[in-house]
CSV table of N, CA and C in Angstrom, one decimal:
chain,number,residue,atom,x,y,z
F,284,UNK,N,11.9,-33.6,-12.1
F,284,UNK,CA,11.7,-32.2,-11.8
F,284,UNK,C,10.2,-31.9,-11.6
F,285,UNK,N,9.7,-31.6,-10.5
F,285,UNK,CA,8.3,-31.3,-10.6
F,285,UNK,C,8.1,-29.7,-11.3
F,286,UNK,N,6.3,-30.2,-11.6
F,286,UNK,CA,5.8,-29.3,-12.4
F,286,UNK,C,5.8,-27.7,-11.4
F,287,UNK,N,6.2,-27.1,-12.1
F,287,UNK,CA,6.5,-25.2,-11.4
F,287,UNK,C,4.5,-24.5,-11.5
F,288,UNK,N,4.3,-24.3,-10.3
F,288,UNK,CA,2.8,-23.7,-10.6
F,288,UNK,C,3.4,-22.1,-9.9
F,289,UNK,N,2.2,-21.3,-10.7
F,289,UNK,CA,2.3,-19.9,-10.0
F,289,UNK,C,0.3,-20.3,-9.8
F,290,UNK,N,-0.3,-19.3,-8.4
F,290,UNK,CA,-1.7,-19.8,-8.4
F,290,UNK,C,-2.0,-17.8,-8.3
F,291,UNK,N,-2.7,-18.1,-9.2
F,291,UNK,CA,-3.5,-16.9,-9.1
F,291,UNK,C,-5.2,-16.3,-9.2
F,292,UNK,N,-5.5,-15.7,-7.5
F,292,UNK,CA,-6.6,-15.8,-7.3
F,292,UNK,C,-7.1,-14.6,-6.4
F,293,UNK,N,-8.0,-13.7,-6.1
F,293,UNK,CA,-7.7,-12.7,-5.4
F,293,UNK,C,-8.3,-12.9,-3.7
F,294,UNK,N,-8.5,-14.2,-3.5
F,294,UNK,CA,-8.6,-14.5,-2.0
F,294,UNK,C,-7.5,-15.3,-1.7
F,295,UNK,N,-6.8,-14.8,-0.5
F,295,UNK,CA,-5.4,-15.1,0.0
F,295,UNK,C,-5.8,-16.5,0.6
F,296,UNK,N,-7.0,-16.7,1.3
F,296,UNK,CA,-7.1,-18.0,2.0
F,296,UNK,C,-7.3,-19.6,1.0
F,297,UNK,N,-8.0,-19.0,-0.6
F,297,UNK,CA,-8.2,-20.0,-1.3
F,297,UNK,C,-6.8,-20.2,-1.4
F,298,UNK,N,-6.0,-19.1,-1.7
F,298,UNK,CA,-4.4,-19.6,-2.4
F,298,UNK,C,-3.8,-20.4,-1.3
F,299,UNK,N,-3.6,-19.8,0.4
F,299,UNK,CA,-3.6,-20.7,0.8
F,299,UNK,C,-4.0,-22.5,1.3
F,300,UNK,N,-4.7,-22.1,1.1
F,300,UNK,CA,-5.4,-23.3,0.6
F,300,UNK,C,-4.9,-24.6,-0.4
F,301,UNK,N,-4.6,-24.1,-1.5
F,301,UNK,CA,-4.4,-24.6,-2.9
F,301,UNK,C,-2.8,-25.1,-2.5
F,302,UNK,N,-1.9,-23.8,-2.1
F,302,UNK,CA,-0.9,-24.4,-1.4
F,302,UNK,C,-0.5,-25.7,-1.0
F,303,UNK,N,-1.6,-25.7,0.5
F,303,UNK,CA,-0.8,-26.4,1.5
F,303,UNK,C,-1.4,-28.2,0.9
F,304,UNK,N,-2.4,-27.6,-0.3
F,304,UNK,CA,-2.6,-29.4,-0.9
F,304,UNK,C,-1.4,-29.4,-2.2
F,305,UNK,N,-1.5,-28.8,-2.4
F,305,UNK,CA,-0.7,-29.2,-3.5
F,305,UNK,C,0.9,-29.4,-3.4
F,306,UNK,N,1.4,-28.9,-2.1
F,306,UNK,CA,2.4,-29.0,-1.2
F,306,UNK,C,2.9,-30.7,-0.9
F,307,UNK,N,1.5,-31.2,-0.6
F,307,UNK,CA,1.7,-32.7,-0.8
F,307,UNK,C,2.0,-33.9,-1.4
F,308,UNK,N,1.6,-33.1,-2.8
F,308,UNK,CA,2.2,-33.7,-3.9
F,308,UNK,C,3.9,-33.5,-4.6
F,309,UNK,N,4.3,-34.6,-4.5
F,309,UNK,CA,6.4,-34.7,-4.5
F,309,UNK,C,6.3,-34.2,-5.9
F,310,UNK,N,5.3,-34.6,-6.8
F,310,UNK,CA,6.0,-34.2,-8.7
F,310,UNK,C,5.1,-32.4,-8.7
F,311,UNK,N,5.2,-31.6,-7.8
F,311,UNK,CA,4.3,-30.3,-8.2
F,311,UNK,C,5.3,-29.5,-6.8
F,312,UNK,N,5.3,-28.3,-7.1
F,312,UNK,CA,5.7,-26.9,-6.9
F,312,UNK,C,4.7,-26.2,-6.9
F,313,UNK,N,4.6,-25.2,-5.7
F,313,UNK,CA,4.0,-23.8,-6.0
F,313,UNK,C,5.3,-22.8,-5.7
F,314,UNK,N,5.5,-21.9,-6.4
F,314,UNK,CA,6.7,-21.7,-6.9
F,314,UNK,C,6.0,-19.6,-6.2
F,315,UNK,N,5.4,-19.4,-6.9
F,315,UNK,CA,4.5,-18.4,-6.3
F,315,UNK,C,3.2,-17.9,-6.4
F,316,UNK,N,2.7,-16.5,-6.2
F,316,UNK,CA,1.1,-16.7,-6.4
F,316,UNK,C,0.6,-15.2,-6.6
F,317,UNK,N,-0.3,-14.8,-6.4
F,317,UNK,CA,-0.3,-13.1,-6.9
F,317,UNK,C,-2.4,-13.1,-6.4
F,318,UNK,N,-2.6,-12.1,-6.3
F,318,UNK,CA,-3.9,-11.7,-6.4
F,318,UNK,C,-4.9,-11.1,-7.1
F,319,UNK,N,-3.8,-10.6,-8.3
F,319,UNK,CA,-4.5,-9.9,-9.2
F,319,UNK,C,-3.6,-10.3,-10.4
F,320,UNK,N,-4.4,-9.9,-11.7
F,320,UNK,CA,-3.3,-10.1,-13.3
F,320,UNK,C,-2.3,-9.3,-12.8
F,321,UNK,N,-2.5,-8.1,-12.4
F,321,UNK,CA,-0.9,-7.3,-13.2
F,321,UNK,C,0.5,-8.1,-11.8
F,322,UNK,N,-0.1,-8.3,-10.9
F,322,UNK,CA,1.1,-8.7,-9.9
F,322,UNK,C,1.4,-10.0,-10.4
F,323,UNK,N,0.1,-10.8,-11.5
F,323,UNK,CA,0.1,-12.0,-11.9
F,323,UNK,C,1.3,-12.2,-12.9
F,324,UNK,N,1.6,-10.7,-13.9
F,324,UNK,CA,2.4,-10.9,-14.7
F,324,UNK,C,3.7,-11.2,-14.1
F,325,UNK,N,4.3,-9.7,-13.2
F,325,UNK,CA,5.2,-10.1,-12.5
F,325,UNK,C,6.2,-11.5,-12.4
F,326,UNK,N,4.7,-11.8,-11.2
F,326,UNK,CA,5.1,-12.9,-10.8
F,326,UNK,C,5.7,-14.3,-11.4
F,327,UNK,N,4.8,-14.2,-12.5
F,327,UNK,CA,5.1,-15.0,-13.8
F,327,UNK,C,6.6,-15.1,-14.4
F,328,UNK,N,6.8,-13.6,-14.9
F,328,UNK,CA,7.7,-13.2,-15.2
F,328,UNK,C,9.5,-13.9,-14.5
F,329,UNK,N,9.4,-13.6,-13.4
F,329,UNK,CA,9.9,-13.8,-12.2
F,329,UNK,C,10.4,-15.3,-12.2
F,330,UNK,N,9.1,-16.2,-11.7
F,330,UNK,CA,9.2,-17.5,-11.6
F,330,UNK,C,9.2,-18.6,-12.8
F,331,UNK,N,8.9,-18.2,-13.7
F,331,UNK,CA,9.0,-19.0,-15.2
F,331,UNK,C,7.8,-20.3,-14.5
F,332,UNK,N,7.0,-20.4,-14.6
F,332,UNK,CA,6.6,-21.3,-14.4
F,332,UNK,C,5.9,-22.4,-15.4
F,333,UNK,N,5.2,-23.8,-15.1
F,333,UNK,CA,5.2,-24.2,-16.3
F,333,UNK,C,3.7,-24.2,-16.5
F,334,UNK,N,2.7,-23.8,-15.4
F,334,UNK,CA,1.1,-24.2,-15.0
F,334,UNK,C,0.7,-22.8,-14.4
F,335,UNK,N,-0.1,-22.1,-14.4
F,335,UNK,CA,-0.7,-20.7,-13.5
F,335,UNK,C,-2.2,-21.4,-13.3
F,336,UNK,N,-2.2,-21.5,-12.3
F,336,UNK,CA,-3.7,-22.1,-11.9
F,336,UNK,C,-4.8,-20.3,-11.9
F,337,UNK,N,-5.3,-20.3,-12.7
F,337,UNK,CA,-6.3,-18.5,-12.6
F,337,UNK,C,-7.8,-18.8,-12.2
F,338,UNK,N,-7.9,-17.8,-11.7
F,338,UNK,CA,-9.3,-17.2,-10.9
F,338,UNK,C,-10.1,-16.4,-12.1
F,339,UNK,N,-11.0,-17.2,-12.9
F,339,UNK,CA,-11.9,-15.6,-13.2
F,339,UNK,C,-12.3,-14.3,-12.7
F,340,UNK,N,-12.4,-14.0,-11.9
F,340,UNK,CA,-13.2,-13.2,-11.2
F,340,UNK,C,-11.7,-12.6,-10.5
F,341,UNK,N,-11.5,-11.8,-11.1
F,341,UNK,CA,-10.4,-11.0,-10.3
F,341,UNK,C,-10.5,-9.5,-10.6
F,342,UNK,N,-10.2,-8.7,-9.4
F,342,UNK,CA,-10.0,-7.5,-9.7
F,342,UNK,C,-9.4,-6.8,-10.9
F,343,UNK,N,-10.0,-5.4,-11.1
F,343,UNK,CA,-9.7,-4.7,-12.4
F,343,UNK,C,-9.3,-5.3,-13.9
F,344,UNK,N,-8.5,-6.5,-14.1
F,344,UNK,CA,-8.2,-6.9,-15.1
F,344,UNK,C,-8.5,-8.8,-15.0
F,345,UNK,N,-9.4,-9.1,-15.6
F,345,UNK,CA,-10.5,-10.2,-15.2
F,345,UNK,C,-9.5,-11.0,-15.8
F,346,UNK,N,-9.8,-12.6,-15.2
F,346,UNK,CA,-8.8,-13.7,-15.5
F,346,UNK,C,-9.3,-14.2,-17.5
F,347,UNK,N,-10.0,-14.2,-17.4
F,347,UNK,CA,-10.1,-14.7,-19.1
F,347,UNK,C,-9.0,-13.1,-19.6
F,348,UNK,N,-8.9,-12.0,-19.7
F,348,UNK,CA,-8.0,-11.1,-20.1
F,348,UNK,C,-6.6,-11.3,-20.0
F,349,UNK,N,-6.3,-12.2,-18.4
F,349,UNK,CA,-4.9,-12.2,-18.0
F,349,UNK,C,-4.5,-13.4,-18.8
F,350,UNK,N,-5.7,-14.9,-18.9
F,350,UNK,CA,-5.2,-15.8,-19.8
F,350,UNK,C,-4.7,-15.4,-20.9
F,351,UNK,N,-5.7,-14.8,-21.8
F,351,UNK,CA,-5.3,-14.4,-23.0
F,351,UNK,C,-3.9,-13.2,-23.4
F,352,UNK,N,-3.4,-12.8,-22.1
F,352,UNK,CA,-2.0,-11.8,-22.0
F,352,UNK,C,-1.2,-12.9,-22.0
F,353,UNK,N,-1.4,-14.0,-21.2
F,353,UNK,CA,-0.3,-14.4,-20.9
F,353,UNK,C,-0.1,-15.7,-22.1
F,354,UNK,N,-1.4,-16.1,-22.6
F,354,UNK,CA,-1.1,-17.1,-23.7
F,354,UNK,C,-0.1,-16.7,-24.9
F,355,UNK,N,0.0,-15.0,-25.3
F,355,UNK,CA,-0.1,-14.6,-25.8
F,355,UNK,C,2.2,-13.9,-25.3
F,356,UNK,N,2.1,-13.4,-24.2
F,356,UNK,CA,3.5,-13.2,-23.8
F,356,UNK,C,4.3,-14.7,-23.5
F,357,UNK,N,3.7,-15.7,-23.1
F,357,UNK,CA,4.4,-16.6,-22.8
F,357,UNK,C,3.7,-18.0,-22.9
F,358,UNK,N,4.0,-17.6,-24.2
F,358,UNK,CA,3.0,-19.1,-25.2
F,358,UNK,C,3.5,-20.8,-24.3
F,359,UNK,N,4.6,-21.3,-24.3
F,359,UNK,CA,4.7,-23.0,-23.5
F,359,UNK,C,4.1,-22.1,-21.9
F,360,UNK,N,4.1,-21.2,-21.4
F,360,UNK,CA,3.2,-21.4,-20.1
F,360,UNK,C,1.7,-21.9,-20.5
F,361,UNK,N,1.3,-22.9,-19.6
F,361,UNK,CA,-0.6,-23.6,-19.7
F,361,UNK,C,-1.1,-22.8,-18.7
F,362,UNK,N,-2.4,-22.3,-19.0
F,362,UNK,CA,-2.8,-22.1,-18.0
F,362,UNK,C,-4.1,-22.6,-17.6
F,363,UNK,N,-4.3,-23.2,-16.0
F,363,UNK,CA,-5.3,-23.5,-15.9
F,363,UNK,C,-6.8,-22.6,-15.2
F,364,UNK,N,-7.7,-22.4,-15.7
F,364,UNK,CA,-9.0,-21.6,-14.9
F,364,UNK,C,-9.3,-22.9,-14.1
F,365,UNK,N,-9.3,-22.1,-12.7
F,365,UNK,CA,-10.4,-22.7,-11.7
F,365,UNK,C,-11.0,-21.4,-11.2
F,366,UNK,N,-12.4,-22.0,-11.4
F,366,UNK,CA,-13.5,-21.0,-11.0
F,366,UNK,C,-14.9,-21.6,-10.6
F,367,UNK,N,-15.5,-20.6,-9.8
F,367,UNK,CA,-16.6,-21.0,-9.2
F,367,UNK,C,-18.1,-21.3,-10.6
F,368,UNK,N,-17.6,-20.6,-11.6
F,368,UNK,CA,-18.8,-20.6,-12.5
F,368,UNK,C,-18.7,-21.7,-13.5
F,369,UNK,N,-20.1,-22.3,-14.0
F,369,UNK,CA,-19.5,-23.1,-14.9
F,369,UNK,C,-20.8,-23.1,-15.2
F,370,UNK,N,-21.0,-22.1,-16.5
F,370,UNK,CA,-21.3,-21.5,-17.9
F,370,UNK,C,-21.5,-22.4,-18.7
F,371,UNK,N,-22.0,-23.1,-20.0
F,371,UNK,CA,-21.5,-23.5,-21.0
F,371,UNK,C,-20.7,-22.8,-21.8
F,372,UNK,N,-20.7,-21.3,-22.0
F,372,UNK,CA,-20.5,-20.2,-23.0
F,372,UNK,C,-19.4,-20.1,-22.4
F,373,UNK,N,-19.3,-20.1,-21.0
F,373,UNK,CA,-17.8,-19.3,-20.9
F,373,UNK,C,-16.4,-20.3,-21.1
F,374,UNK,N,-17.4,-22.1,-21.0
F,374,UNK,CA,-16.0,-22.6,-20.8
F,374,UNK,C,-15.6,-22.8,-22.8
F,375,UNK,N,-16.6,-22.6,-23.4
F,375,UNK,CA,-16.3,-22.2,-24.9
F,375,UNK,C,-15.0,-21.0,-25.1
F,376,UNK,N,-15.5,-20.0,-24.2
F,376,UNK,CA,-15.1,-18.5,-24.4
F,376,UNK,C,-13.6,-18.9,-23.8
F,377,UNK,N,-13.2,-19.4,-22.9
F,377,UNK,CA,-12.1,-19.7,-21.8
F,377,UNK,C,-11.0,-20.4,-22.6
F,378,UNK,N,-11.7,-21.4,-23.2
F,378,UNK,CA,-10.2,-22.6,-24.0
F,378,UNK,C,-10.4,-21.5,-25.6
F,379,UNK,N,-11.2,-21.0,-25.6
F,379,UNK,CA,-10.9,-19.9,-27.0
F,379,UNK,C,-9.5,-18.8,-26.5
F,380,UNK,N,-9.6,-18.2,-25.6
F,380,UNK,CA,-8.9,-17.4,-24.8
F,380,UNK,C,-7.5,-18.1,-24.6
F,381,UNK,N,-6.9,-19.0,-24.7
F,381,UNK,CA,-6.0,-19.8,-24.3
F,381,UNK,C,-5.4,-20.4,-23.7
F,382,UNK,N,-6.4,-21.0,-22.7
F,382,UNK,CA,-6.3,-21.5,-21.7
F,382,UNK,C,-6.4,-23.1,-22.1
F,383,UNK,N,-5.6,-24.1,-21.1
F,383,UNK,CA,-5.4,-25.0,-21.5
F,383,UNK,C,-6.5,-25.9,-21.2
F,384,UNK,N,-7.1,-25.5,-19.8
F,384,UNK,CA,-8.0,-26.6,-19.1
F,384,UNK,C,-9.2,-25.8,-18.1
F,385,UNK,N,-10.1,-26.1,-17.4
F,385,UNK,CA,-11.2,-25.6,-17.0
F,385,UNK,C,-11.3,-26.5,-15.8
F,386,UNK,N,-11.9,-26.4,-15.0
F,386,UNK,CA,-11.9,-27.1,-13.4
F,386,UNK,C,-12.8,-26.2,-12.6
F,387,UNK,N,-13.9,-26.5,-12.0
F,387,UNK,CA,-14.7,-25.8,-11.1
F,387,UNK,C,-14.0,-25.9,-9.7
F,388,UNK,N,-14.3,-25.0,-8.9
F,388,UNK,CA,-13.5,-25.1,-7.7
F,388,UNK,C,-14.1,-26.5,-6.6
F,389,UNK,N,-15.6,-26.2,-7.3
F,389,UNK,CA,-16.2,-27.7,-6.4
F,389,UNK,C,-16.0,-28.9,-6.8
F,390,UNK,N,-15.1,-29.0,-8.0
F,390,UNK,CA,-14.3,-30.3,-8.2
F,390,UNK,C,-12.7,-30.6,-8.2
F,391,UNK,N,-12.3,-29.5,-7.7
F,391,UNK,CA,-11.1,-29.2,-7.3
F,391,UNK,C,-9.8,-30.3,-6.3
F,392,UNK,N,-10.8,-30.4,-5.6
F,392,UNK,CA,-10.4,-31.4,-4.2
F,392,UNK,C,-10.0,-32.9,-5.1
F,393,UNK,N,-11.4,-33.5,-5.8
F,393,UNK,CA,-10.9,-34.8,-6.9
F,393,UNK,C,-10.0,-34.7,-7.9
F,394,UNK,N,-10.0,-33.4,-9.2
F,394,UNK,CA,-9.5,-33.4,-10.0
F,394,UNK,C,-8.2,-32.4,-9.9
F,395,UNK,N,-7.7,-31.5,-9.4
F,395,UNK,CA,-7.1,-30.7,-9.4
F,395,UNK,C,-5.5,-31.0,-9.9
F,396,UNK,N,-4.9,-31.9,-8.8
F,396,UNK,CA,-3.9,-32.9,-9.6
F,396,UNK,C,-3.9,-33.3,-10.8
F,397,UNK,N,-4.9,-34.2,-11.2
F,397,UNK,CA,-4.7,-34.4,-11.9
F,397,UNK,C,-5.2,-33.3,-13.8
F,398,UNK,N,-5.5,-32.8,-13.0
F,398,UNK,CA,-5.9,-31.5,-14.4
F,398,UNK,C,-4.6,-30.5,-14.7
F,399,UNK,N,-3.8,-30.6,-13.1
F,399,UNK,CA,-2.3,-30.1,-13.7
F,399,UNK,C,-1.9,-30.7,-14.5
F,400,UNK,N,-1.3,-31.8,-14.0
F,400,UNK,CA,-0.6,-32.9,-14.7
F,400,UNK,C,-1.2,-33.1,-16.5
F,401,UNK,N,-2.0,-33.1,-16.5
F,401,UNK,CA,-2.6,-33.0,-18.0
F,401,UNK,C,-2.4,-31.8,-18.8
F,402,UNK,N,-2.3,-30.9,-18.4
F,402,UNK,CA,-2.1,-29.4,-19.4
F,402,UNK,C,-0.8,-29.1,-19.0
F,403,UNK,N,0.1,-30.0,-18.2
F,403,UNK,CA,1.6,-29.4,-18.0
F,403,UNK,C,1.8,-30.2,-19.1
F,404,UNK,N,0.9,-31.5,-19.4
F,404,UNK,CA,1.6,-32.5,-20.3
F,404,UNK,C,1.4,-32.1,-22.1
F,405,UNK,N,0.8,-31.1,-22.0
F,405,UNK,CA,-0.1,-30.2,-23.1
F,405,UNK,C,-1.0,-31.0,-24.1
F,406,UNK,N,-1.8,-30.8,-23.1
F,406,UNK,CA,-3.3,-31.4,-23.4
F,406,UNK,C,-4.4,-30.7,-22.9
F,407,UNK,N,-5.7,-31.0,-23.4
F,407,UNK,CA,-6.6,-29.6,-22.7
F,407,UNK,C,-7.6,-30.7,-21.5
F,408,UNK,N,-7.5,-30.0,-20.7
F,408,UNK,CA,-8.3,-30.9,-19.4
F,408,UNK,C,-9.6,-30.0,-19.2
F,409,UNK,N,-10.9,-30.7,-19.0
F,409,UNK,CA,-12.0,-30.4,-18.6
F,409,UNK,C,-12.4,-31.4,-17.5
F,410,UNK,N,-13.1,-30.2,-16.6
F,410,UNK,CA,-13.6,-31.8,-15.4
F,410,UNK,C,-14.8,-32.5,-15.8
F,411,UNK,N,-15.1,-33.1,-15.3
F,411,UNK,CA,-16.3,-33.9,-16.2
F,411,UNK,C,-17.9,-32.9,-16.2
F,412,UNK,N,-18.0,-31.9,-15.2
F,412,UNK,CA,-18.9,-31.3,-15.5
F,412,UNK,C,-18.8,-30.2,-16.8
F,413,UNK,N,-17.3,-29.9,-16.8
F,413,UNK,CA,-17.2,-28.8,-18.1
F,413,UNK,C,-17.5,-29.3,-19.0
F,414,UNK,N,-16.9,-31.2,-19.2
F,414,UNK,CA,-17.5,-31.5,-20.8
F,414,UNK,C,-18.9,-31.7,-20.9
F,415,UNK,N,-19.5,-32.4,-19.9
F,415,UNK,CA,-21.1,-32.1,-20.3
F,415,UNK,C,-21.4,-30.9,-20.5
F,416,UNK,N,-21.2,-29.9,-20.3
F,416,UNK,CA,-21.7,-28.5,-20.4
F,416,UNK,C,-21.4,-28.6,-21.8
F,417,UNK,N,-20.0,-28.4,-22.2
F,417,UNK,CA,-19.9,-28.2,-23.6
F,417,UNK,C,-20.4,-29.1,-24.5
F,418,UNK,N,-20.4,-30.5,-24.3
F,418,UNK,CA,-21.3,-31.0,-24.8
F,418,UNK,C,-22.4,-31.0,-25.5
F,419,UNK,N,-23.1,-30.2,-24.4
F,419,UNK,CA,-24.2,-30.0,-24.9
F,419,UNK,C,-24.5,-28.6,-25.7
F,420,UNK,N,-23.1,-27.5,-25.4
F,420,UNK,CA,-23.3,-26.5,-26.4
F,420,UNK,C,-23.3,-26.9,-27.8
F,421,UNK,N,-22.0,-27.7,-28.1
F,421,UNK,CA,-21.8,-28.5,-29.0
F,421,UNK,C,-23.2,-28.9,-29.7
F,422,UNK,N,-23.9,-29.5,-29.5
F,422,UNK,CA,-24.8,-30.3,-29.4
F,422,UNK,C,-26.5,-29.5,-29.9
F,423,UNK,N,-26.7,-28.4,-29.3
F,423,UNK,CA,-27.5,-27.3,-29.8
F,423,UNK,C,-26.6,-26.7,-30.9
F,424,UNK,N,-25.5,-26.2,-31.2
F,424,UNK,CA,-25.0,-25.6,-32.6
F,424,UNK,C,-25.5,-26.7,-33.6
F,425,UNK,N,-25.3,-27.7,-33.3
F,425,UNK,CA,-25.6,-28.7,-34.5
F,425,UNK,C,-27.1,-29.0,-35.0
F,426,UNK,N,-27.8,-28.7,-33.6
F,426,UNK,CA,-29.4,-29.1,-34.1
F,426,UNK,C,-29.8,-27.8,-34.3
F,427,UNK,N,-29.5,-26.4,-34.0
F,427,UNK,CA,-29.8,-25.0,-35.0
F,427,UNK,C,-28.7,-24.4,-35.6
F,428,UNK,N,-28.1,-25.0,-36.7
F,428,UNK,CA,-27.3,-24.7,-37.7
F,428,UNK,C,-27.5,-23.1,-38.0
F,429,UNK,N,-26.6,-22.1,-38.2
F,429,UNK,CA,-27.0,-20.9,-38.8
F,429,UNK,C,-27.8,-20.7,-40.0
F,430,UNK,N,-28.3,-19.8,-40.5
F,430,UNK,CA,-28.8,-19.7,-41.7
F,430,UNK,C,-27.9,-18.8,-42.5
């Protein structure tokens, strides 16, 4: 049974996009897709899916918000952020939010597959630039401890 994705992003050509690759793969579905959270819930709703691939940057109700709605209404759904930004703080803020995995869109093309497949499998996926980032957040908390 392939993995059921819903992709939610508010440019219609990335979704197309995301689509017509992920289309190629026999173990993965895109099942449906939305442009914003609240059509995101719907949609969700609707399609039971097992992966929402999310956009931060989305109209009126921002994707870390819709993660954390939806971690929260429909706990076994994973969800993955792909996004253009990659913050150290935010990919902290993001898997706090409850999101399963993190992916920049400019690493999309190599990892994308395989970062489904990993958080459908419920595990938390970072692409290799998110763990260096956090790494090194990591990494400064420990060499300036609070007082």
């Amino acid at each position: 049974m392939p993995i059921r994705i819903v992709l939610v992003d508010d440019h219609a050509i990335l979704r197309d996009g995301l689509r017509l690759r992920l289309q190629r793969e026999p173990n993965l579905a895109v099942v449906d897709e939305a442009g914003n959270a609240t059509e995101a819930y719907a949609r969700i709703e609707k399609s039971n899916p097992d992966v929402v691939i999310m956009d931060l940057d989305l109209p009126a109700i921002d994707g870390l918000t819709a993660t954390r709605e939806i971690a929260q209404r429909w706990p076994k759904i994973k969800v993955l952020i792909l996004t253009g930004r990659n913050e150290p703080v935010e990919i902290e803020t993001v898997l706090k939010s409850g999101a399963s995995g993190f992916i920049r869109k400019e690493d999309a093309s190599n990892e994308l597959v395989r970062a489904i497949e990993v958080v459908s499998a419920g595990k938390i996926y970072l692409s290799t630039d998110a763990t260096s980032l956090l790494a090194e957040v990591v990494k400064r908390k420990e060499s300036n401890p609070p007082m």
